[in-house]
mmCIF file of C-alpha atoms and ligand atoms in Angstrom:
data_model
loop_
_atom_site.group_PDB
_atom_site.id
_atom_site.type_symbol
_atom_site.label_atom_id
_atom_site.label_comp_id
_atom_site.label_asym_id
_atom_site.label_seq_id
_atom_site.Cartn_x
_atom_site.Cartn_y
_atom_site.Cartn_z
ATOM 1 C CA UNK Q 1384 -40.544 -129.444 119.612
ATOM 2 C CA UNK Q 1385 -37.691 -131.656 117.285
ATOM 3 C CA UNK Q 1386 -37.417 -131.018 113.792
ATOM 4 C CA UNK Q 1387 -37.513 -134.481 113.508
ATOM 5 C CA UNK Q 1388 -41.325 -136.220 112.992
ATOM 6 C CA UNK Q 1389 -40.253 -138.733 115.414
ATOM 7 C CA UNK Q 1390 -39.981 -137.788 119.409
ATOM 8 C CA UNK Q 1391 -38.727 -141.301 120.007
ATOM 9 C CA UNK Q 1392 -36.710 -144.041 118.729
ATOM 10 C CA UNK Q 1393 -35.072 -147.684 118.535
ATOM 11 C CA UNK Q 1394 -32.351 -148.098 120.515
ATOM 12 C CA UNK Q 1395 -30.115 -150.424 122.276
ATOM 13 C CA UNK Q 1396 -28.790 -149.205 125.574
ATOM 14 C CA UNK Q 1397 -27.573 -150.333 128.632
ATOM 15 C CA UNK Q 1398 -29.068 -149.449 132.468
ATOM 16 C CA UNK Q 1399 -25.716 -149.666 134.507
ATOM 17 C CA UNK Q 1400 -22.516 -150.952 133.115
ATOM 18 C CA UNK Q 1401 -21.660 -155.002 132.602
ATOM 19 C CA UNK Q 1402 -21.525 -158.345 130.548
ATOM 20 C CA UNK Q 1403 -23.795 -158.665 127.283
ATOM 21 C CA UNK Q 1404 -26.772 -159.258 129.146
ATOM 22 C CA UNK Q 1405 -26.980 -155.804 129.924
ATOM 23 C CA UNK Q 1406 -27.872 -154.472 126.297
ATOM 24 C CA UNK Q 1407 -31.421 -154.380 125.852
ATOM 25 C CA UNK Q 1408 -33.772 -153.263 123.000
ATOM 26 C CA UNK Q 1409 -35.613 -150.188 123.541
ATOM 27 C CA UNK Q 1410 -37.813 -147.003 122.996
ATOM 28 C CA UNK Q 1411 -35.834 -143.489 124.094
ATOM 29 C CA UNK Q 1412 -36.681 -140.173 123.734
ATOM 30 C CA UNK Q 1413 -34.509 -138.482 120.229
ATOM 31 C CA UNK Q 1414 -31.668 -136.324 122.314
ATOM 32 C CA UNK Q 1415 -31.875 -132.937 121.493
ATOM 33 C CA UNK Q 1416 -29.381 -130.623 119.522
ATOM 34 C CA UNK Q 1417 -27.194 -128.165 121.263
ATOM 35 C CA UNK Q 1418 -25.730 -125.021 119.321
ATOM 36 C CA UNK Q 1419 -22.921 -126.737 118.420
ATOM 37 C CA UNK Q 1420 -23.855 -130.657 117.109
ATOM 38 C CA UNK Q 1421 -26.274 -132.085 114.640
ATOM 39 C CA UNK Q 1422 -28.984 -134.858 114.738
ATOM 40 C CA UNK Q 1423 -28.173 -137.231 112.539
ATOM 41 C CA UNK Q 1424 -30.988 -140.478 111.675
ATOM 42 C CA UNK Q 1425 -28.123 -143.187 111.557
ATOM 43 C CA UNK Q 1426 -28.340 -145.198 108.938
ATOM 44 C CA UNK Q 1427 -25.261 -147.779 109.568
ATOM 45 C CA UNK Q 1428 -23.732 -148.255 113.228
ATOM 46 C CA UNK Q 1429 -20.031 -149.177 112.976
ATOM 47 C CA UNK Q 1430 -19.450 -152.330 116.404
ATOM 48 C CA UNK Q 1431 -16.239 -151.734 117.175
ATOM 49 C CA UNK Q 1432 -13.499 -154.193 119.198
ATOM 50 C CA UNK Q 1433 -13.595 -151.722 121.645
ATOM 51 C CA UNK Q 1434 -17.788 -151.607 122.009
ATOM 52 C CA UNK Q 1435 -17.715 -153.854 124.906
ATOM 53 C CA UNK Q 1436 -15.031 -151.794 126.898
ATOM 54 C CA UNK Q 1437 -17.542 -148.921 126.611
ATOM 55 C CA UNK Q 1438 -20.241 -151.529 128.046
ATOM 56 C CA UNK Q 1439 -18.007 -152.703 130.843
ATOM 57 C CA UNK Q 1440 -18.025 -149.086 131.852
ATOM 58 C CA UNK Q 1441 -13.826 -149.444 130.658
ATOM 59 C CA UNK Q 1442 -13.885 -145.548 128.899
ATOM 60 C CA UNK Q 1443 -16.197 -144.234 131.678
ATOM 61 C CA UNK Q 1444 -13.264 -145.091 134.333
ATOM 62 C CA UNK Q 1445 -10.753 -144.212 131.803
ATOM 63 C CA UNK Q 1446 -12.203 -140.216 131.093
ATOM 64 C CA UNK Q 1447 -13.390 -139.582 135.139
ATOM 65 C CA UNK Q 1448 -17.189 -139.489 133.785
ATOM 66 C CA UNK Q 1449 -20.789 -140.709 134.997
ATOM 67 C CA UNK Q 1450 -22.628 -142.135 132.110
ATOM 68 C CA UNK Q 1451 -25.576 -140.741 131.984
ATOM 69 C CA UNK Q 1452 -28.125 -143.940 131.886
ATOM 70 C CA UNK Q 1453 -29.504 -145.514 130.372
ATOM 71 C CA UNK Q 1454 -26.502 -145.393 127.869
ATOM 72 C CA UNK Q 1455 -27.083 -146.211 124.069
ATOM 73 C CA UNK Q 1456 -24.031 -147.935 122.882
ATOM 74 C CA UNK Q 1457 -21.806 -147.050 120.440
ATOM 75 C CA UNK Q 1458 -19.355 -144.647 119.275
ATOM 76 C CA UNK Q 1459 -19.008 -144.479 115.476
ATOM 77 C CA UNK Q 1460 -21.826 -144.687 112.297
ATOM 78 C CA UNK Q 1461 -23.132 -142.803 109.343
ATOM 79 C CA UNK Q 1462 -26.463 -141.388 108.064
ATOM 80 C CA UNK Q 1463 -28.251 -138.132 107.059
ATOM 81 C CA UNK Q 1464 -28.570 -135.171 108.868
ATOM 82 C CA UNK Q 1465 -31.923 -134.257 110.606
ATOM 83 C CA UNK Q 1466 -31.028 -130.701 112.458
ATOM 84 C CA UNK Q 1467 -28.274 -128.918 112.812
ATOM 85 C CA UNK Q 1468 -27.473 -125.887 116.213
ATOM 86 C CA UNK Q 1469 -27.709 -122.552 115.347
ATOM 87 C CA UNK Q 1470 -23.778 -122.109 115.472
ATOM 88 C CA UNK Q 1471 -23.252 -125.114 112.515
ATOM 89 C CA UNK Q 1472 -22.898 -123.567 109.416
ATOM 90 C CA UNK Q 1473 -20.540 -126.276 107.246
ATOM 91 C CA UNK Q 1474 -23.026 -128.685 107.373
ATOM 92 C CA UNK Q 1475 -27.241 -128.705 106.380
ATOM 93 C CA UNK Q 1476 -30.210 -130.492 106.637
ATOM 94 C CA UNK Q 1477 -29.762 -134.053 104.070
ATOM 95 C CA UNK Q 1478 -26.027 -133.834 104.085
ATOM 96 C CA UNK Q 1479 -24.775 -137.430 104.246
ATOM 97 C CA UNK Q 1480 -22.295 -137.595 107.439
ATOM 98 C CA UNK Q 1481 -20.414 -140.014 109.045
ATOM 99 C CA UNK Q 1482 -18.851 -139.378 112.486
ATOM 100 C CA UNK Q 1483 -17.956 -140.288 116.007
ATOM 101 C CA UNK Q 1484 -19.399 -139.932 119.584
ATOM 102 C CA UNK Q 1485 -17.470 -141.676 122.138
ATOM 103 C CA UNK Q 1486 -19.455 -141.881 125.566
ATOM 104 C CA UNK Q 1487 -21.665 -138.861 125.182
ATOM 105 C CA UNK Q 1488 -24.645 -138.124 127.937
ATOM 106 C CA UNK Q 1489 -26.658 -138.218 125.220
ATOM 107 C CA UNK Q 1490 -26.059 -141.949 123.877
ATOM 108 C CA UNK Q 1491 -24.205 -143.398 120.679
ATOM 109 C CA UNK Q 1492 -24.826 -144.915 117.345
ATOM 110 C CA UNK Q 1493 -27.005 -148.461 118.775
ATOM 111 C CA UNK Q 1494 -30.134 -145.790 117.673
ATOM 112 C CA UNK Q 1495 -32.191 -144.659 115.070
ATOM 113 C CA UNK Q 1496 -30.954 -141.006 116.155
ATOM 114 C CA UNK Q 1497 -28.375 -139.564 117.555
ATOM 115 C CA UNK Q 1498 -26.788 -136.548 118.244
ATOM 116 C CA UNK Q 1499 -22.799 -135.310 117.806
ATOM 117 C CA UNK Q 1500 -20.439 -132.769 118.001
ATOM 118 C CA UNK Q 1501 -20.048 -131.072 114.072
ATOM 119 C CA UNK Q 1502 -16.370 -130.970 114.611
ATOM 120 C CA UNK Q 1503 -16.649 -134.889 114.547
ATOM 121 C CA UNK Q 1504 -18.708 -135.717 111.777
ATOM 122 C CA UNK Q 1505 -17.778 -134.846 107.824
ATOM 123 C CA UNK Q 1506 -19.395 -134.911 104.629
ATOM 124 C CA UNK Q 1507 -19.364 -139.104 103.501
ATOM 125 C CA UNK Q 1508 -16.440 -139.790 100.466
ATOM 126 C CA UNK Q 1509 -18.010 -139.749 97.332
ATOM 127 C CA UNK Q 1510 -17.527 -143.173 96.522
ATOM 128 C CA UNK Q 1511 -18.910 -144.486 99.464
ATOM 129 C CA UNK Q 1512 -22.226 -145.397 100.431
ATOM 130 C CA UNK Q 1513 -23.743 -144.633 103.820
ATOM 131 C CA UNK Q 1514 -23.870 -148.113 104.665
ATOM 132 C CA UNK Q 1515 -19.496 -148.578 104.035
ATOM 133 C CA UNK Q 1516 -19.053 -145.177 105.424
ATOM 134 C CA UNK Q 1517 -20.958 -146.345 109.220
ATOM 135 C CA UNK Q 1518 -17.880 -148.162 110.141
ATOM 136 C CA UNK Q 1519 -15.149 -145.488 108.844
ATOM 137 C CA UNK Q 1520 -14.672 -142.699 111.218
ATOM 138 C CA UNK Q 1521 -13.496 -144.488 114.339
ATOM 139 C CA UNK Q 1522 -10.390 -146.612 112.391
ATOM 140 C CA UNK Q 1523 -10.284 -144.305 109.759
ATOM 141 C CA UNK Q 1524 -9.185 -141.292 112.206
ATOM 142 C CA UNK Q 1525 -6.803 -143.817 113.652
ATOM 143 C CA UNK Q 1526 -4.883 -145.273 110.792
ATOM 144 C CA UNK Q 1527 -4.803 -141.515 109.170
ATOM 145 C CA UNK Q 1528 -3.303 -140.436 112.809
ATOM 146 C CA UNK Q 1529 -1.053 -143.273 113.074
ATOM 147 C CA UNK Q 1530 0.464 -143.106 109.458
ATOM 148 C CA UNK Q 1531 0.421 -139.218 109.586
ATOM 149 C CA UNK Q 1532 0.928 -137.232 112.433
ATOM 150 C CA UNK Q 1533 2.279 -140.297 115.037
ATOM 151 C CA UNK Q 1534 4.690 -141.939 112.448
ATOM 152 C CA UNK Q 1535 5.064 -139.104 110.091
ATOM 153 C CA UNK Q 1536 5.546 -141.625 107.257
ATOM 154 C CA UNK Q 1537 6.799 -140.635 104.129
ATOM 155 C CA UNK Q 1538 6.224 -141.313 100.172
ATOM 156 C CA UNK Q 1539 9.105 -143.940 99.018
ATOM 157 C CA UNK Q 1540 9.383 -144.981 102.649
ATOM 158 C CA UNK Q 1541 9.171 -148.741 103.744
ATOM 159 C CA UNK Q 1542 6.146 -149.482 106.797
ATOM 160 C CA UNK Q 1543 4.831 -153.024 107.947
ATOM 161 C CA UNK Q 1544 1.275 -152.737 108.763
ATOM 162 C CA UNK Q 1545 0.608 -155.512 111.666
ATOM 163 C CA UNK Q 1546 -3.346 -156.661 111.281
ATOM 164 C CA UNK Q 1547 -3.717 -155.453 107.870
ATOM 165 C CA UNK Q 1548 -6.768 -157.513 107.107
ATOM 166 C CA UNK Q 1549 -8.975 -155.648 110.432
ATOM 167 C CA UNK Q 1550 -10.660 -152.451 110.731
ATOM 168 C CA UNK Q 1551 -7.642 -150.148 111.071
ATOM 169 C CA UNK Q 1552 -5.022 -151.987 109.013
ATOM 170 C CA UNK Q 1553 -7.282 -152.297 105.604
ATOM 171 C CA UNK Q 1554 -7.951 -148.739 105.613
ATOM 172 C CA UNK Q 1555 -3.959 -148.157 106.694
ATOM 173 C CA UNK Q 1556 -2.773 -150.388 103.785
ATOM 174 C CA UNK Q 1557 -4.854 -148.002 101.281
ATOM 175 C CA UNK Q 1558 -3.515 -144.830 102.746
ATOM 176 C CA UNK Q 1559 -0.378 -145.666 103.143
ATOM 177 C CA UNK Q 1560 -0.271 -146.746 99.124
ATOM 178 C CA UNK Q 1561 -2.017 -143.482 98.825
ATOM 179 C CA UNK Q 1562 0.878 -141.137 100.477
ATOM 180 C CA UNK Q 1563 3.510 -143.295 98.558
ATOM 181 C CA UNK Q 1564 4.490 -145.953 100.812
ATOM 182 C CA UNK Q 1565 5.917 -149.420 100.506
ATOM 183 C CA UNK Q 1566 3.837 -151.742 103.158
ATOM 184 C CA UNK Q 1567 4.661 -155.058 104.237
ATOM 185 C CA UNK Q 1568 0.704 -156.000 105.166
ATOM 186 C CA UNK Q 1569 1.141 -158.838 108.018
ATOM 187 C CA UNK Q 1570 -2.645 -160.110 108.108
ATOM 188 C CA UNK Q 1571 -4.365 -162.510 109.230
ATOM 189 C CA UNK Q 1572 -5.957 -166.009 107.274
ATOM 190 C CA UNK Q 1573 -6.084 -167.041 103.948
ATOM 191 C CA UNK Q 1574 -9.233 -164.690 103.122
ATOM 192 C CA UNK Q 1575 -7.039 -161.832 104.765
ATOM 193 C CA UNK Q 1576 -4.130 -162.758 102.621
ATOM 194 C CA UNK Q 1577 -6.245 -162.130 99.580
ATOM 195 C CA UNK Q 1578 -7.988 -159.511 100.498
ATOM 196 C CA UNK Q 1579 -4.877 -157.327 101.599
ATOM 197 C CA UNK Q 1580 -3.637 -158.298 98.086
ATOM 198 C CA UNK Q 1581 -6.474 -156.943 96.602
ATOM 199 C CA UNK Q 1582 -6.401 -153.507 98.488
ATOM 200 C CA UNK Q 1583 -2.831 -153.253 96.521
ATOM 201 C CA UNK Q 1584 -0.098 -153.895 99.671
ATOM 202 C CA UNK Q 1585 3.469 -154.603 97.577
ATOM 203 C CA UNK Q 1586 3.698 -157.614 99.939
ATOM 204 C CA UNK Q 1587 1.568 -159.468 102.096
ATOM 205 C CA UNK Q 1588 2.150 -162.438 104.831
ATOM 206 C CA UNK Q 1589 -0.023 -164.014 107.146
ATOM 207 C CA UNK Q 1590 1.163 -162.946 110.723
ATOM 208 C CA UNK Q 1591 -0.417 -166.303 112.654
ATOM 209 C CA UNK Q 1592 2.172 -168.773 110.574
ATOM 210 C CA UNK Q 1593 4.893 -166.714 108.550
ATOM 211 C CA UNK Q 1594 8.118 -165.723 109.716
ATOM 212 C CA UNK Q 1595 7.740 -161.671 109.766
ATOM 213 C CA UNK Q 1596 11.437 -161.030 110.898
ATOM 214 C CA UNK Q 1597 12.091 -162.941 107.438
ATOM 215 C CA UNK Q 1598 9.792 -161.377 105.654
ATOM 216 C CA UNK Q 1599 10.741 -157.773 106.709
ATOM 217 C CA UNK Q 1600 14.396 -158.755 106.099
ATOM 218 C CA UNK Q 1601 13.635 -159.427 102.653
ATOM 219 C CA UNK Q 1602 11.080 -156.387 101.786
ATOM 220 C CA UNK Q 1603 13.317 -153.949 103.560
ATOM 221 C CA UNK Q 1604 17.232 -155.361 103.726
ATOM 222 C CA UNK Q 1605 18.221 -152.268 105.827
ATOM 223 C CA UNK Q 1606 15.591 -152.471 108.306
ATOM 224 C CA UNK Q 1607 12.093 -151.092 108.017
ATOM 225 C CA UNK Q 1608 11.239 -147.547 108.156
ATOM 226 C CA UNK Q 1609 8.097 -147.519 110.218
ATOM 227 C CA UNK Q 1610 5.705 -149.854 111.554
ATOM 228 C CA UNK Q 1611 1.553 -149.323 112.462
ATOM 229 C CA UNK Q 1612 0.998 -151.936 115.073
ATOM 230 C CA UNK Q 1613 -2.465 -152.725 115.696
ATOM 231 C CA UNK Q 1614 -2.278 -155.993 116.983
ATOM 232 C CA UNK Q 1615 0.129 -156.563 120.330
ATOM 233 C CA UNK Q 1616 1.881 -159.376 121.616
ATOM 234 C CA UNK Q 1617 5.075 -161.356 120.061
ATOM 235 C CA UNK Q 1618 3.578 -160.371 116.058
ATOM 236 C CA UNK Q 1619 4.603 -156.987 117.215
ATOM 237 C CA UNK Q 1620 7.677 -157.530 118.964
ATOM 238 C CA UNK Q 1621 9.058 -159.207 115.921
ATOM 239 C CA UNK Q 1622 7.772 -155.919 113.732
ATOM 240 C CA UNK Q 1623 9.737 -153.608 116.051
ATOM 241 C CA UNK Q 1624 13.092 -156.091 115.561
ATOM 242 C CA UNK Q 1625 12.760 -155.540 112.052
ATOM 243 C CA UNK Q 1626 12.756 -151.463 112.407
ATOM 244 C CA UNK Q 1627 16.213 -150.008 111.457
ATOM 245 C CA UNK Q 1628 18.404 -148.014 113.480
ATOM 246 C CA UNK Q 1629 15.850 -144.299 114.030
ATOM 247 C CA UNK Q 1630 12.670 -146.417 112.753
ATOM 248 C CA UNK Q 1631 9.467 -145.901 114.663
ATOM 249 C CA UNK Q 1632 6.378 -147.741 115.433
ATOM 250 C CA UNK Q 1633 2.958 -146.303 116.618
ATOM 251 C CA UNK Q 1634 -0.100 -148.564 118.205
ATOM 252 C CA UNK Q 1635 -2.985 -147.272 119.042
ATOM 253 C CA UNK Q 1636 -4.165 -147.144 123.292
ATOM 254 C CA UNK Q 1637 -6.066 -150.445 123.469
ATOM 255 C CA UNK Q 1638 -3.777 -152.375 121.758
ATOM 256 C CA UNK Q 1639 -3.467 -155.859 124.097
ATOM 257 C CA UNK Q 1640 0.224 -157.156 125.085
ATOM 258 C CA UNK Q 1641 1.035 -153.510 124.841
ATOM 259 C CA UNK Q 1642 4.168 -153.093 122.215
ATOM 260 C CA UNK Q 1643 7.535 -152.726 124.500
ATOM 261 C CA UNK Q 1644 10.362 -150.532 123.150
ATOM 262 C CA UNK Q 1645 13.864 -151.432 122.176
ATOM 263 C CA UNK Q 1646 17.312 -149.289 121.763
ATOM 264 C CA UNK Q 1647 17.712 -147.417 119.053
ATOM 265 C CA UNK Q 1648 13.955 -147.072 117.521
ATOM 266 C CA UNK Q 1649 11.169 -145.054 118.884
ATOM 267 C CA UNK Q 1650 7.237 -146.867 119.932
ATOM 268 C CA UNK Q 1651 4.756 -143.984 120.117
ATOM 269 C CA UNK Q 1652 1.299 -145.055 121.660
ATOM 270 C CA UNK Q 1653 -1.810 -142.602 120.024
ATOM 271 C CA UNK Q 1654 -5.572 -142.129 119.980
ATOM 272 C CA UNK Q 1655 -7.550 -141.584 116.933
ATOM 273 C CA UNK Q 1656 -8.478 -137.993 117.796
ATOM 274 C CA UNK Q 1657 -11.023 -136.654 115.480
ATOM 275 C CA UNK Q 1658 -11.422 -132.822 114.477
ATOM 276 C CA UNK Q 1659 -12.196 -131.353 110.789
ATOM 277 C CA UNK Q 1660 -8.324 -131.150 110.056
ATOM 278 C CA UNK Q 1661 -8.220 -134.930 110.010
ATOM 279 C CA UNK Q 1662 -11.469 -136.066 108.438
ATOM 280 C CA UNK Q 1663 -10.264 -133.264 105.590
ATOM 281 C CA UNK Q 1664 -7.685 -135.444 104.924
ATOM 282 C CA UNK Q 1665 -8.901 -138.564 104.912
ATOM 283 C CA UNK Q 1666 -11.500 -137.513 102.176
ATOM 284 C CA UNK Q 1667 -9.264 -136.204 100.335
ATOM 285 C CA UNK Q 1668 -7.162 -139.393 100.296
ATOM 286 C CA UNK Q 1669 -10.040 -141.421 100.297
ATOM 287 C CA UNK Q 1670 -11.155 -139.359 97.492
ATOM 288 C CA UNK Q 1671 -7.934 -139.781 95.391
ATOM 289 C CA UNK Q 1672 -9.260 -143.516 94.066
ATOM 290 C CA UNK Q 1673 -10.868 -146.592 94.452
ATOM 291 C CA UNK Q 1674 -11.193 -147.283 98.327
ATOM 292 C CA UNK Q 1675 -12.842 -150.290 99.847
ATOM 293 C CA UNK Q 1676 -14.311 -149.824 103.405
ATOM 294 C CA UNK Q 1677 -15.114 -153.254 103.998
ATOM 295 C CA UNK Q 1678 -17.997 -154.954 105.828
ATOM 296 C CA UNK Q 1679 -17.792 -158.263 106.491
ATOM 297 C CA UNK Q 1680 -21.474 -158.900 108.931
ATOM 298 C CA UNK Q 1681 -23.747 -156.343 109.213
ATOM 299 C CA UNK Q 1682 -26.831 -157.476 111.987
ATOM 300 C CA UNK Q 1683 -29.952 -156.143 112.632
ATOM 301 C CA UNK Q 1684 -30.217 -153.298 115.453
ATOM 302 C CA UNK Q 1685 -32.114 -155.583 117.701
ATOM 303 C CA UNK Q 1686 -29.108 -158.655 117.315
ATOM 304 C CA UNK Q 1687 -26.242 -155.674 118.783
ATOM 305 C CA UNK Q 1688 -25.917 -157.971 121.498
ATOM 306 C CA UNK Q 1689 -24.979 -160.903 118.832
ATOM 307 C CA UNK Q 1690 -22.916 -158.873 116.894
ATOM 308 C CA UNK Q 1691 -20.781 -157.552 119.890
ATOM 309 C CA UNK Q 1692 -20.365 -161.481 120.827
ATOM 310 C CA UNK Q 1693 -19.351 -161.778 116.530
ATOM 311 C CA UNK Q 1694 -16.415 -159.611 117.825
ATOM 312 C CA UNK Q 1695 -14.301 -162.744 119.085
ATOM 313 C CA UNK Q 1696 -14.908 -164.467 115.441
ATOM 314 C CA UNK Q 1697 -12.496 -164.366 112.816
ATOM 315 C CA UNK Q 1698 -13.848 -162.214 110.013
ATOM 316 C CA UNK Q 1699 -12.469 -158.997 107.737
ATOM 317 C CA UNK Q 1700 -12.522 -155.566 108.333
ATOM 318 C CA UNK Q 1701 -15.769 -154.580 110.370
ATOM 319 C CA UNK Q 1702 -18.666 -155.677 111.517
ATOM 320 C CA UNK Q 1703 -21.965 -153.245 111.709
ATOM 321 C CA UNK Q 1704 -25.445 -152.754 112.606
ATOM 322 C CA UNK Q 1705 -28.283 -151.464 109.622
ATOM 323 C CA UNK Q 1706 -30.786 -149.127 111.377
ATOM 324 C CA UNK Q 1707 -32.940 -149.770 108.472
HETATM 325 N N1 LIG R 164 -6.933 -145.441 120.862
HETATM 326 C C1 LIG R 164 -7.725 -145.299 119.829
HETATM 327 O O1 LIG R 164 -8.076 -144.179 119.443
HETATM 328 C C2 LIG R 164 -8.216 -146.524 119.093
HETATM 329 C C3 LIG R 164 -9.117 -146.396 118.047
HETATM 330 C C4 LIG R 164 -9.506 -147.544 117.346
HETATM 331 C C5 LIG R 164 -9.022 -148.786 117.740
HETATM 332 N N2 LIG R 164 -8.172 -148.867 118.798
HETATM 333 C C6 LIG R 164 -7.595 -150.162 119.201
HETATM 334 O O2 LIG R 164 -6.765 -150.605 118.142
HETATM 335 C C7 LIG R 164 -6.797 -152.023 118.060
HETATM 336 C C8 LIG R 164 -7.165 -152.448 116.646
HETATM 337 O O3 LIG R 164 -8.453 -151.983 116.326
HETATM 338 P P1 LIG R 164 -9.213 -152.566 115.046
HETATM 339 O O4 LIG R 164 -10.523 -151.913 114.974
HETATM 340 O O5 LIG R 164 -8.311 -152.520 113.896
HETATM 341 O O6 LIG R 164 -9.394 -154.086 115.524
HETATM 342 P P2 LIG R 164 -9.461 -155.424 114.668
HETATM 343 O O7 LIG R 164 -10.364 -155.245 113.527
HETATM 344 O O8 LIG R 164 -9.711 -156.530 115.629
HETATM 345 O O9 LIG R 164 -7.978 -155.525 114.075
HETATM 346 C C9 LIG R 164 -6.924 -156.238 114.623
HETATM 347 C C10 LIG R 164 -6.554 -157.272 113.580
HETATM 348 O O10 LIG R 164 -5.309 -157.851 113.898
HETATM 349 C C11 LIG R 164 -5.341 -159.192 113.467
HETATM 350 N N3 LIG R 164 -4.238 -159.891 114.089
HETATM 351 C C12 LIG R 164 -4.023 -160.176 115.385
HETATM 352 N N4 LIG R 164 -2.839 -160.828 115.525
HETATM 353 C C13 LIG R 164 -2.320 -160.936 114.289
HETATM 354 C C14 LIG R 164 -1.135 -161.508 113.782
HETATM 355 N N5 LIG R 164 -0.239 -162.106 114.568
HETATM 356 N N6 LIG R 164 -0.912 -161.456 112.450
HETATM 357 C C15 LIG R 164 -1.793 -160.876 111.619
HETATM 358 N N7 LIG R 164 -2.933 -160.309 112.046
HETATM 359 C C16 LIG R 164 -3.190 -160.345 113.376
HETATM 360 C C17 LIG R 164 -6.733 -159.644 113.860
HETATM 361 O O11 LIG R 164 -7.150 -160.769 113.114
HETATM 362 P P3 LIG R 164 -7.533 -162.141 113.838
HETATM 363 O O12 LIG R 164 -8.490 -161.786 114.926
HETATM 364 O O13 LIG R 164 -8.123 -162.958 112.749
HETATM 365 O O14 LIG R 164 -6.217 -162.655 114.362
HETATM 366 C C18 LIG R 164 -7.548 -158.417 113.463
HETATM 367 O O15 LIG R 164 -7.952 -158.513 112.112
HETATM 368 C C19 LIG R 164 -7.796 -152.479 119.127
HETATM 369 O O16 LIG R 164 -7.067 -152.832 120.282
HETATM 370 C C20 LIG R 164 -8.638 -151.242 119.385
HETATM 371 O O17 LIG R 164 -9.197 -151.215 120.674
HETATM 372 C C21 LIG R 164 -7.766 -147.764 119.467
#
């Protein structure tokens, strides 16, 4: 018998692998909790770019695994923990957590429960509410391991940030300010112009219809120090041009038009590997201001389906599901 009142839940999942029309609303059993994970009742799903990869059975083929059907989607959120295993001790009953579970047998964050490792889930920021916090972990892990550990960037040190108005480049433009950088933000639109402003980038450029070799050029006259690429194709090539002699440029794996190297400067590809190291530092930069995790759509549980298809639209930062 589950701590939980509830032995079953809303959920979208899928029955075998495949186009939209595969996600389908649904009752399923709340997983259970091994020794080592917690139950968490989600509270905000985060719908990631890469969502429909994980429906197209993509990550499956990519990791060797069987999913274990029917699959409930998704693979980052936040909410309040339910249960924890018998061998979880940092975290209790109430806690609000946000976290990550990428292709687990027992389902995602499409659910009014689900169940993760505790290494991948931390305490929520302060400042942030559960609802901001359900679309953190996935990007937030990745811009914190791009900027530190891939690029090793440094206070006083120049980066462009390509995509700086999407889910990993706002939250890279506010921890890169936060460990001291200068950053070129190349984003994307009008409203991503303004919005990258906002989120205090010293410059800012609109990648789609500015001139970013020019740009760079003028930020950084020597060449720039580092670049975050999260965005592929000729945007990217032009970033890595404007690196100087030893400069380096990270994207993460699913970047499209993947990011070609050139003499003299180093292109690291990365994943946004999660363990309590990293989410201990992204509080605590998180932690050191005013941080915006922004939403721009957040959809019903039961519209996932529309809000994976609201993936191809233009919009700002993330889009997410409420689970209540
Ligand atoms: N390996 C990992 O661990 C990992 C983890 C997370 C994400 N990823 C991958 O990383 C990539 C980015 O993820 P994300 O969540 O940040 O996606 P995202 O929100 O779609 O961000 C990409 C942003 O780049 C913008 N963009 C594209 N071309 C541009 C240009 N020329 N100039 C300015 N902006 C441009 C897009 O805006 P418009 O659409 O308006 O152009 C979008 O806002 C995806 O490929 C994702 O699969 C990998």
């Amino acid at each position: 018998m589950k701590n939980t009142s509830h032995q079953t839940m809303r959920a979208v999942a899928i029955d075998e692998f495949g186009g939209i029309e595969k996600m389908k609303p649904r009752e399923l059993p709340v997983p259970e909790v091994a020794p080592d994970e917690i139950l968490l009742r989600v509270d905000t799903a985060g719908v990631g770019v890469w969502d429909p990869f994980e429906r197209e059975g993509g990550f499956a083929k990519e990791f060797g695994m069987q999913a274990n059907f029917p699959h409930v989607l998704g693979s980052d959120g936040a909410g309040t923990v339910e249960e924890v295993g018998d061998q979880v001790h940092n975290l209790k009953r109430g806690d609000r957590v946000y976290g990550i579970n990428l292709m687990s047998p027992k389902g995602g964050f499409y659910a009014e429960y689900t169940v993760i490792k505790a290494d991948n889930a931390a305490m929520i920021p302060r400042a942030l509410s559960t609802r901001d916090a359900g679309v953190l972990a996935v990007d937030g892990v990745t811009a914190l391991n791009g900027l530190n550990k891939t690029l090793q960037l440094k206070a006083g040190e120049s980066i462009l940030i390509l995509g700086a108005s999407g889910g990993i480049g706002h939250l890279a433009v506010q921890l890169a300010k936060r460990m001291k950088a200068r950053v070129l933000a190349v984003a994307s639109g009008q409203d991503g112009l303004a919005f990258v402003k906002r989120l205090g980038a010293d410059k800012v450029i609109d990648g789609h219809r500015e001139d970013i070799l020019k740009a760079a050029h003028e930020f950084a006259p020597k060449g720039l120090d580092a670049a975050l690429l999260t965005a592929g194709g000729k945007a990217a090539e032009q970033a890595i041009a404007a690196l100087r002699a030893g400069g380096r440029a990270a994207y993460p794996n699913g970047v499209e038009d993947v990011p070609q190297a050139r003499d003299g400067v180093k292109v690291m590809s990365y994943n946004g590997e999660p363990d309590p190291q990293t989410f201990a530092k992204l509080n605590e930069l998180i932690n050191g201001g005013p941080f915006e995790v922004h939403i721009a759509r957040t959809f019903k549980l039961e519209d996932a389906a529309k809000t994976q298809q609201a993936l191809n639209d233009h919009y700002l930062g993330k889009l997410a599901l409420a689970l209540n």
